[in-house]
Coordinates of C-alpha atoms in Angstrom, one line a residue:
M1 CA -145.8 -144.0 -113.3
K2 CA -144.5 -143.8 -109.7
H3 CA -141.2 -142.4 -108.5
D4 CA -140.4 -141.6 -112.2
G5 CA -140.7 -145.2 -113.3
K6 CA -142.8 -148.4 -113.5
V7 CA -143.4 -150.5 -110.4
I8 CA -142.1 -153.9 -111.3
H9 CA -142.4 -155.4 -107.8
S10 CA -144.6 -154.6 -104.8
S11 CA -144.9 -156.5 -101.5
R12 CA -145.8 -155.7 -98.0
D13 CA -144.6 -157.2 -94.7
E14 CA -145.2 -156.3 -91.1
Y15 CA -142.9 -153.2 -91.4
G16 CA -144.6 -151.7 -94.5
L17 CA -144.6 -151.4 -98.2
I18 CA -141.6 -152.4 -100.4
E19 CA -141.5 -151.3 -104.0
V20 CA -139.0 -151.8 -106.9
V21 CA -139.3 -149.1 -109.5
E22 CA -137.7 -149.2 -113.0
N23 CA -137.2 -146.9 -115.9
R24 CA -134.8 -147.0 -118.9
V25 CA -131.9 -145.9 -116.8
T26 CA -132.3 -147.1 -113.2
R27 CA -133.9 -149.6 -110.9
K28 CA -134.7 -148.3 -107.4
L29 CA -135.9 -149.6 -104.1
F30 CA -138.4 -147.7 -101.9
F31 CA -139.8 -148.3 -98.4
D32 CA -143.3 -146.7 -98.4
S33 CA -141.8 -143.2 -98.8
P34 CA -140.2 -141.1 -101.6
V35 CA -136.7 -141.7 -100.1
E36 CA -134.6 -143.9 -102.3
Q37 CA -133.3 -146.9 -100.4
S38 CA -131.2 -148.2 -103.2
C39 CA -130.4 -147.6 -106.9
V40 CA -128.7 -149.5 -109.6
F41 CA -127.9 -148.3 -113.2
M42 CA -129.3 -150.8 -115.7
N43 CA -126.3 -150.6 -118.0
A44 CA -123.6 -149.7 -115.5
P45 CA -124.1 -151.8 -112.3
M46 CA -120.7 -150.9 -110.9
T47 CA -121.6 -147.2 -110.9
L48 CA -122.8 -146.1 -107.4
N49 CA -125.7 -143.6 -107.4
F50 CA -125.0 -141.9 -104.0
E51 CA -122.0 -140.0 -103.0
Y52 CA -122.1 -141.4 -99.4
Q53 CA -121.8 -144.9 -100.8
E54 CA -118.8 -143.9 -102.8
K55 CA -117.2 -142.5 -99.6
I56 CA -118.0 -145.6 -97.6
I57 CA -116.7 -148.0 -100.3
Q58 CA -113.5 -145.9 -100.7
Q59 CA -112.8 -146.0 -97.0
I60 CA -113.3 -149.7 -96.8
Q61 CA -111.1 -150.4 -99.8
D62 CA -108.3 -148.2 -98.4
F63 CA -108.5 -149.9 -95.1
S64 CA -108.4 -153.4 -96.7
H65 CA -105.0 -152.5 -98.2
T66 CA -103.6 -152.3 -94.7
K67 CA -104.3 -156.0 -94.2
K68 CA -102.1 -158.8 -95.4
S69 CA -103.3 -159.9 -98.9
N70 CA -103.4 -163.6 -98.0
Q71 CA -105.8 -163.0 -95.0
T72 CA -109.5 -163.0 -95.3
F73 CA -110.9 -159.5 -95.0
R74 CA -114.1 -159.9 -92.9
V75 CA -116.8 -157.2 -93.3
L76 CA -120.1 -157.0 -91.4
M77 CA -122.9 -155.0 -92.9
L78 CA -125.9 -154.0 -90.8
G79 CA -128.6 -153.1 -93.2
M80 CA -128.9 -154.4 -96.8
G81 CA -131.1 -152.1 -98.9
G82 CA -130.6 -153.4 -102.5
G83 CA -127.2 -154.9 -101.6
T84 CA -125.3 -152.5 -103.9
M85 CA -122.4 -151.9 -101.4
A86 CA -122.0 -155.6 -100.8
F87 CA -122.0 -156.1 -104.6
H88 CA -119.2 -153.5 -105.0
L89 CA -117.1 -154.9 -102.1
F90 CA -117.4 -158.4 -103.4
H91 CA -116.1 -157.3 -106.9
T92 CA -113.3 -155.0 -105.7
I93 CA -111.7 -156.6 -102.7
A94 CA -109.8 -159.9 -102.9
N95 CA -110.2 -162.5 -100.2
I96 CA -113.3 -160.8 -98.8
Q97 CA -116.0 -162.4 -96.7
V98 CA -119.2 -160.2 -96.3
T99 CA -121.9 -160.9 -93.7
V100 CA -125.0 -158.8 -94.4
V101 CA -127.7 -158.6 -91.6
E102 CA -131.1 -157.4 -92.7
L103 CA -134.3 -157.4 -90.6
R104 CA -136.7 -157.9 -93.5
Q105 CA -136.6 -161.1 -95.5
A106 CA -138.6 -159.4 -98.3
V107 CA -135.7 -156.9 -98.7
I108 CA -133.2 -159.7 -98.9
D109 CA -135.3 -161.3 -101.6
C110 CA -135.4 -158.0 -103.5
A111 CA -131.6 -157.6 -103.4
Y112 CA -131.1 -161.0 -105.0
N113 CA -134.0 -160.9 -107.4
F114 CA -133.8 -157.3 -108.6
F115 CA -130.4 -155.8 -107.7
Q116 CA -127.9 -158.4 -108.8
L117 CA -126.6 -159.3 -105.3
P118 CA -124.3 -162.3 -106.1
D119 CA -125.4 -165.6 -104.7
E120 CA -121.9 -166.6 -103.7
P121 CA -120.4 -168.2 -100.5
E122 CA -118.4 -165.0 -100.0
I123 CA -121.6 -163.1 -99.2
E124 CA -123.7 -164.4 -96.3
S125 CA -127.1 -162.9 -95.9
V126 CA -128.7 -163.2 -92.4
Q127 CA -132.3 -162.3 -91.7
A128 CA -132.1 -160.9 -88.2
D129 CA -132.5 -157.8 -86.0
A130 CA -129.1 -156.0 -86.2
I131 CA -129.2 -155.0 -82.5
E132 CA -129.9 -158.6 -81.4
F133 CA -127.4 -160.1 -83.9
L134 CA -124.6 -157.9 -82.6
A135 CA -125.5 -158.7 -79.0
D136 CA -125.1 -162.4 -79.6
N137 CA -122.1 -162.1 -81.9
S138 CA -118.9 -164.0 -81.1
H139 CA -116.9 -163.2 -84.2
L140 CA -114.5 -160.4 -84.9
Y141 CA -114.7 -158.3 -88.1
D142 CA -112.1 -156.1 -89.8
A143 CA -114.8 -153.6 -90.8
I144 CA -118.4 -153.0 -89.9
I145 CA -120.8 -150.8 -91.9
V146 CA -123.9 -149.5 -90.2
D147 CA -126.4 -148.4 -92.8
I148 CA -129.9 -148.9 -91.3
F149 CA -132.9 -146.9 -92.3
D150 CA -136.6 -147.4 -92.2
A151 CA -139.3 -145.4 -94.1
E152 CA -138.9 -142.5 -91.6
G153 CA -135.1 -142.3 -91.3
L154 CA -132.6 -143.5 -88.8
P155 CA -134.1 -145.9 -86.2
S156 CA -133.8 -144.7 -82.6
S157 CA -132.7 -148.2 -81.5
L158 CA -129.2 -147.4 -83.1
N159 CA -128.7 -144.9 -80.2
D160 CA -128.6 -147.7 -77.7
L161 CA -125.5 -147.6 -75.6
A162 CA -125.1 -151.4 -75.6
F163 CA -125.2 -151.4 -79.4
Q164 CA -122.3 -149.0 -79.7
Q165 CA -120.3 -151.0 -77.2
N166 CA -121.0 -154.2 -79.0
L167 CA -119.8 -152.6 -82.2
W168 CA -116.5 -151.8 -80.6
Q169 CA -116.1 -155.2 -79.1
S170 CA -116.9 -156.9 -82.4
L171 CA -113.9 -155.2 -84.2
N172 CA -110.6 -156.7 -84.9
S173 CA -107.6 -154.7 -83.9
P174 CA -107.0 -152.8 -86.1
G175 CA -110.6 -152.4 -87.2
L176 CA -113.0 -149.9 -88.8
V177 CA -116.6 -148.9 -88.1
I178 CA -118.5 -146.7 -90.6
F179 CA -121.9 -145.2 -90.0
N180 CA -124.2 -143.7 -92.6
L181 CA -126.2 -141.1 -90.7
W182 CA -128.5 -138.1 -91.6
Y183 CA -128.2 -134.4 -90.9
K184 CA -130.4 -131.4 -91.6
W185 CA -129.3 -128.9 -94.1
D186 CA -130.8 -125.4 -94.0
K187 CA -128.9 -122.4 -95.4
K188 CA -131.0 -120.1 -93.3
Q189 CA -130.1 -121.6 -90.0
N190 CA -126.8 -122.3 -88.2
N191 CA -124.9 -120.1 -90.7
G192 CA -125.7 -122.7 -93.4
K193 CA -123.8 -125.4 -91.6
P194 CA -125.3 -129.0 -91.4
I195 CA -127.2 -129.8 -88.2
P196 CA -127.2 -133.4 -87.0
T197 CA -130.6 -135.0 -86.4
E198 CA -131.3 -135.9 -82.8
E199 CA -130.5 -139.6 -83.5
T200 CA -127.3 -138.7 -85.4
Q201 CA -126.2 -136.4 -82.6
Q202 CA -126.6 -139.2 -80.0
V203 CA -124.5 -141.6 -82.0
L204 CA -121.9 -138.8 -82.6
E205 CA -121.7 -138.0 -78.9
F206 CA -120.9 -141.6 -77.9
W207 CA -118.0 -141.9 -80.3
Q208 CA -116.7 -138.4 -79.5
V209 CA -116.5 -139.4 -75.9
M210 CA -114.9 -142.7 -76.8
S211 CA -112.3 -141.1 -79.0
N212 CA -111.5 -138.5 -76.3
E213 CA -111.1 -141.1 -73.5
N214 CA -109.6 -144.0 -75.5
T215 CA -106.3 -143.5 -77.3
D216 CA -107.0 -146.6 -79.5
C217 CA -110.1 -144.9 -81.0
T218 CA -110.0 -142.2 -83.7
L219 CA -113.2 -140.5 -85.0
N220 CA -113.5 -138.9 -88.5
R221 CA -116.6 -137.4 -90.0
Y222 CA -117.5 -136.5 -93.6
N223 CA -120.4 -134.3 -94.5
I224 CA -122.1 -135.4 -97.8
Q225 CA -124.0 -132.3 -98.9
S226 CA -125.4 -133.9 -102.1
S227 CA -127.7 -136.2 -100.0
Q228 CA -127.7 -134.7 -96.5
N229 CA -125.8 -137.8 -95.2
L230 CA -123.1 -137.7 -92.6
V231 CA -120.6 -140.5 -92.8
I232 CA -118.6 -141.1 -89.6
E233 CA -115.6 -143.4 -89.4
I234 CA -114.2 -145.0 -86.2
L235 CA -110.8 -146.4 -86.4
K236 CA -109.6 -149.0 -83.8
K237 CA -105.8 -149.3 -83.5

């Protein structure tokens, strides 16, 4: 037994260990740490396991309703995990085209082989570095989801100024960017309020400045106490 289940797949690439663990109820993805990267319920694949995922999906769905129904709704996802959010978007939004960028080919393979990511033309999977992909990107997207984690947490490369600027430039107008970030939760410190990690704070500061200086930019934030996630939403008018 490991991570409360049986390891049904294990592989290793240059970035570390990848494991898929299954029990009677769930199938989960792990990256060389106890932190769950993805989870699917065996008998209820449309049920999301994490509150932050529910929030992100809801915001994307609500925003899609502002678009004309006969237009393709284009979503860029940076980071795949088990592909559960791409799975939900594909099944709940009409006329959607999802491009998912994932650094590790082994993770892409797991999403298709173990987590029911549909092999459909509406979902394009790209094996690439998200930073480099965005720097070379020439397309505009209606929504961009940034959900990139390694075994240790949020990669420091996401704090890069050029990356934030490229996100903004890759958005349609109107458009939506959503980040899944981390914060620290300690009831004994800061009067029990969540404290952003250093990486999260740097991302927040960029978009706070952007929203203060640019009337076309609106920043919203949602603290997810159940999992110590911070979801931030950037709206482009």
